[in-house]
mmCIF file of C-alpha atoms in Angstrom:
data_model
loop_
_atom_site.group_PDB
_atom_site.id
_atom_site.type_symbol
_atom_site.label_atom_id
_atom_site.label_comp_id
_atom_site.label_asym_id
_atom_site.label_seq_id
_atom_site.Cartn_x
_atom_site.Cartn_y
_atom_site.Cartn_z
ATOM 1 C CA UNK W 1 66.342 97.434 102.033
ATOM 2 C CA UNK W 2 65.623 95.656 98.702
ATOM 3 C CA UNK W 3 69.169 96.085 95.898
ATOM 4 C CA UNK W 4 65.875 96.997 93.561
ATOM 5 C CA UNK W 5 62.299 97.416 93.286
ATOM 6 C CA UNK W 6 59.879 94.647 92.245
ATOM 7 C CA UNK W 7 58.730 96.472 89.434
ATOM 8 C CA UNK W 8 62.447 97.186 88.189
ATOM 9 C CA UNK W 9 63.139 93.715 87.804
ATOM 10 C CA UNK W 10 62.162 93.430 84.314
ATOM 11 C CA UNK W 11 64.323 96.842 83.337
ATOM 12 C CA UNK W 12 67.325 95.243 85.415
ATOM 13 C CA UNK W 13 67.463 92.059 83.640
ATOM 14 C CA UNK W 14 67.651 93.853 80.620
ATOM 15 C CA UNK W 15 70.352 96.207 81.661
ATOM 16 C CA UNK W 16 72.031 92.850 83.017
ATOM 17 C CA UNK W 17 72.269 91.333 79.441
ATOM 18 C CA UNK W 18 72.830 94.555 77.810
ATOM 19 C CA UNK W 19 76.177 95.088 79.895
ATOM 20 C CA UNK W 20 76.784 91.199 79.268
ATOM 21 C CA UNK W 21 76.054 91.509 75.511
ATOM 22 C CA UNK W 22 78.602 95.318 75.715
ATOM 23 C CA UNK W 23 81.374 93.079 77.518
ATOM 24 C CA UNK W 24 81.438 89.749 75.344
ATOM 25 C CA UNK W 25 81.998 92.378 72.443
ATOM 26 C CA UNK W 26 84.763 93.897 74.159
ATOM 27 C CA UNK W 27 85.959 90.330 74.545
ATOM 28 C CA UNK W 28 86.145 89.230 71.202
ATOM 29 C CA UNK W 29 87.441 92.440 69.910
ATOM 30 C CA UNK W 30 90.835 91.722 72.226
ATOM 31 C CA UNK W 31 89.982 93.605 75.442
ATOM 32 C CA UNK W 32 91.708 93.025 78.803
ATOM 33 C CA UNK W 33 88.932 91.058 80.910
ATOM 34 C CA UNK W 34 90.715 92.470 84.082
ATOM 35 C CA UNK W 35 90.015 95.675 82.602
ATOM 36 C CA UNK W 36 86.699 95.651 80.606
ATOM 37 C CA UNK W 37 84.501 97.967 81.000
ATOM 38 C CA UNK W 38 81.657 98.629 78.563
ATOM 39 C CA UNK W 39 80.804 101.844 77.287
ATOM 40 C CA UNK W 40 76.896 101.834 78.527
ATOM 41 C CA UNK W 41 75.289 104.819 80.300
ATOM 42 C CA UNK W 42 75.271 105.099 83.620
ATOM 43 C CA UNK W 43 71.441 104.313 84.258
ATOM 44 C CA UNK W 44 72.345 100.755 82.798
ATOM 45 C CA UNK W 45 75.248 100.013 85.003
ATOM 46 C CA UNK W 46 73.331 100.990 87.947
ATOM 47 C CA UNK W 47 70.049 98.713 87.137
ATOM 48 C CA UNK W 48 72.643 95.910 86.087
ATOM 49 C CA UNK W 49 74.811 95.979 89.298
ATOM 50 C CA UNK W 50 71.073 96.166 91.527
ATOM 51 C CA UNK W 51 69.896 93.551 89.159
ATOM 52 C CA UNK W 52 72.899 91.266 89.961
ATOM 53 C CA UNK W 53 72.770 91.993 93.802
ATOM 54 C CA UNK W 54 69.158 91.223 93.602
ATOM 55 C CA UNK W 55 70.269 87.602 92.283
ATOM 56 C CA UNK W 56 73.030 86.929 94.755
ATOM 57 C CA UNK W 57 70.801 88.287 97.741
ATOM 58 C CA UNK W 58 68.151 85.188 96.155
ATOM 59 C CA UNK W 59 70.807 82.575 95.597
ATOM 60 C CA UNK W 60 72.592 82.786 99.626
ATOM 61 C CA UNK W 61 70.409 84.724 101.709
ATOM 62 C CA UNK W 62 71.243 85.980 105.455
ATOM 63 C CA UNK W 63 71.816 88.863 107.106
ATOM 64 C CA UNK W 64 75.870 88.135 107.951
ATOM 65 C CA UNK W 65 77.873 89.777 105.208
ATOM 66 C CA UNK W 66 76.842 93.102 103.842
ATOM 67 C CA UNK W 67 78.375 93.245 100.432
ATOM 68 C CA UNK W 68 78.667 96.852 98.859
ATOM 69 C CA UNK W 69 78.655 98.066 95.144
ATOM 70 C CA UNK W 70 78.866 101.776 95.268
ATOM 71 C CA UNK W 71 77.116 103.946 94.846
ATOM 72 C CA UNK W 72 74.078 101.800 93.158
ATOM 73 C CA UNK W 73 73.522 99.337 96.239
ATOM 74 C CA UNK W 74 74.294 97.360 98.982
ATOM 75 C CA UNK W 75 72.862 93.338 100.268
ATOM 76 C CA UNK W 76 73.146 90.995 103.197
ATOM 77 C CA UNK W 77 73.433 87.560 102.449
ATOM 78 C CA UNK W 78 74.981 83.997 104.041
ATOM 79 C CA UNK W 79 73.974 82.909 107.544
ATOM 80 C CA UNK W 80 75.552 84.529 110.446
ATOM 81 C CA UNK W 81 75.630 86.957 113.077
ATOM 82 C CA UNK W 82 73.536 89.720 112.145
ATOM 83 C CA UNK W 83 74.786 93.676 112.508
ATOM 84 C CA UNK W 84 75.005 95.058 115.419
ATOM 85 C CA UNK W 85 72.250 96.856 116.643
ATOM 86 C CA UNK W 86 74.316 100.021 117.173
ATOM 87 C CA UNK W 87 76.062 100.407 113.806
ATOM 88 C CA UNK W 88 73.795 98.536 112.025
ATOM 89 C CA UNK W 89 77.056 96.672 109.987
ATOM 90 C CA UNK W 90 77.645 93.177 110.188
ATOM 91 C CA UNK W 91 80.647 91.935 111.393
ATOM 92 C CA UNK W 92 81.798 90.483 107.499
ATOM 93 C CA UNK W 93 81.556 93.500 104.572
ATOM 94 C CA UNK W 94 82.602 93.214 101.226
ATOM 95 C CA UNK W 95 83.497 96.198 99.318
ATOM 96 C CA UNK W 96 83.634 96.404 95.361
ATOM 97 C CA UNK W 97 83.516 99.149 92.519
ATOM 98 C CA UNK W 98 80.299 98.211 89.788
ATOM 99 C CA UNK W 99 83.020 96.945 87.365
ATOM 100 C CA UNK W 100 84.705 94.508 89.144
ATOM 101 C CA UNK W 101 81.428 93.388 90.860
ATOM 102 C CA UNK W 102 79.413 92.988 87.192
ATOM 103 C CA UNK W 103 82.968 91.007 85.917
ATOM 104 C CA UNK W 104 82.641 88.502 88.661
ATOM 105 C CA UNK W 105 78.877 88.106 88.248
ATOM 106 C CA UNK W 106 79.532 87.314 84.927
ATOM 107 C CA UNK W 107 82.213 85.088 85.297
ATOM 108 C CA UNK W 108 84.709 87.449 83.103
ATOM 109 C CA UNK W 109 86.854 87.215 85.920
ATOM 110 C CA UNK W 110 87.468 84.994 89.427
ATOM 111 C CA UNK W 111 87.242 86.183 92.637
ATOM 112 C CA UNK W 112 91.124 85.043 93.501
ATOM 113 C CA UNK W 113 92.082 87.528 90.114
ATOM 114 C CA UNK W 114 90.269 90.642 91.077
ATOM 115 C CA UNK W 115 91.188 90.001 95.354
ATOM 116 C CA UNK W 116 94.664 89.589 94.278
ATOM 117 C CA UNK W 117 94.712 92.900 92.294
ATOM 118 C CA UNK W 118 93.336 94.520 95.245
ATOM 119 C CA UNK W 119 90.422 95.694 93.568
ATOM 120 C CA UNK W 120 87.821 93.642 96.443
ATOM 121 C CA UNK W 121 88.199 95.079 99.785
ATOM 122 C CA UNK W 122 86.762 92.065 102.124
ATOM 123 C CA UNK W 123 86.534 92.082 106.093
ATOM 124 C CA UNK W 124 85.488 88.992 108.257
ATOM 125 C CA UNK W 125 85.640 85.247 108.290
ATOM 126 C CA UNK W 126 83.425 85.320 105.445
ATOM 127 C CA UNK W 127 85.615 87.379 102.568
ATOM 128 C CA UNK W 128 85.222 85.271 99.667
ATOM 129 C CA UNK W 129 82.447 84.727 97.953
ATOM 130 C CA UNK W 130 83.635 82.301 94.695
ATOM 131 C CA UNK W 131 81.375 79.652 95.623
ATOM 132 C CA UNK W 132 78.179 82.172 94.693
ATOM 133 C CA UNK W 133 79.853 83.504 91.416
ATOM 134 C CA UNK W 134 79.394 83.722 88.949
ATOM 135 C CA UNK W 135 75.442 84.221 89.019
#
């Protein structure tokens, strides 16, 4: 299943450079990048975080890591072993809340700051995905 609809493109690249817009303002005001998190409703974090998955699901696709921003959606990408036909999970899933997935898309923070802060929660060979971000 598609991170968004075709026809939602257009309304997710705008919620993608409204949230990028929110967080360099944050950023010049002072604000923790580890931390930021833009005050933007709800319906604009969700089309941002689909809109980003959308672009990383372009940029590497594959079906052998599943990499999950709940609750707004979920790709595969990268070559590999595809799920298993019984669970329908493949054998590498990455696991990250719509803050610190939208900070690493937008290059606010690295993939070695947020991992080592435990905030990414990675299983499988294939757990690190800094040579795809920022988008």
């Amino acid at each position: 299943m598609a991170a968004i609809r075709e026809r939602d493109i257009p309304a997710g690249e705008r919620a993608w450079q409204q949230w990028n817009d929110a967080a360099q303002r944050l950023r010049e005001d002072g604000a923790d990048s580890e931390s930021l998190m833009p005050a933007l409703p709800r319906p604009t974090w969700a089309m941002a975080v689909r809109y980003t998955l959308y672009l990383l699901e372009r940029k590497a696709p594959g079906p052998g890591v599943e990499v999950r921003v709940a609750p707004w959606g979920a790709v595969k990408i990268l070559d590999g072993p595809a799920s298993d036909p019984h669970n329908l999970t493949p054998p590498d899933v990455i696991e990250l809340d719509p803050e610190v997935w939208l900070r690493l898309a937008a290059g606010i923070t690295t993939w070695s700051q947020e991992k080592d802060a435990g905030r990414i929660t990675a299983v499988g060979e294939r757990d690190d995905l800094s040579d795809l971000l920022p988008l």
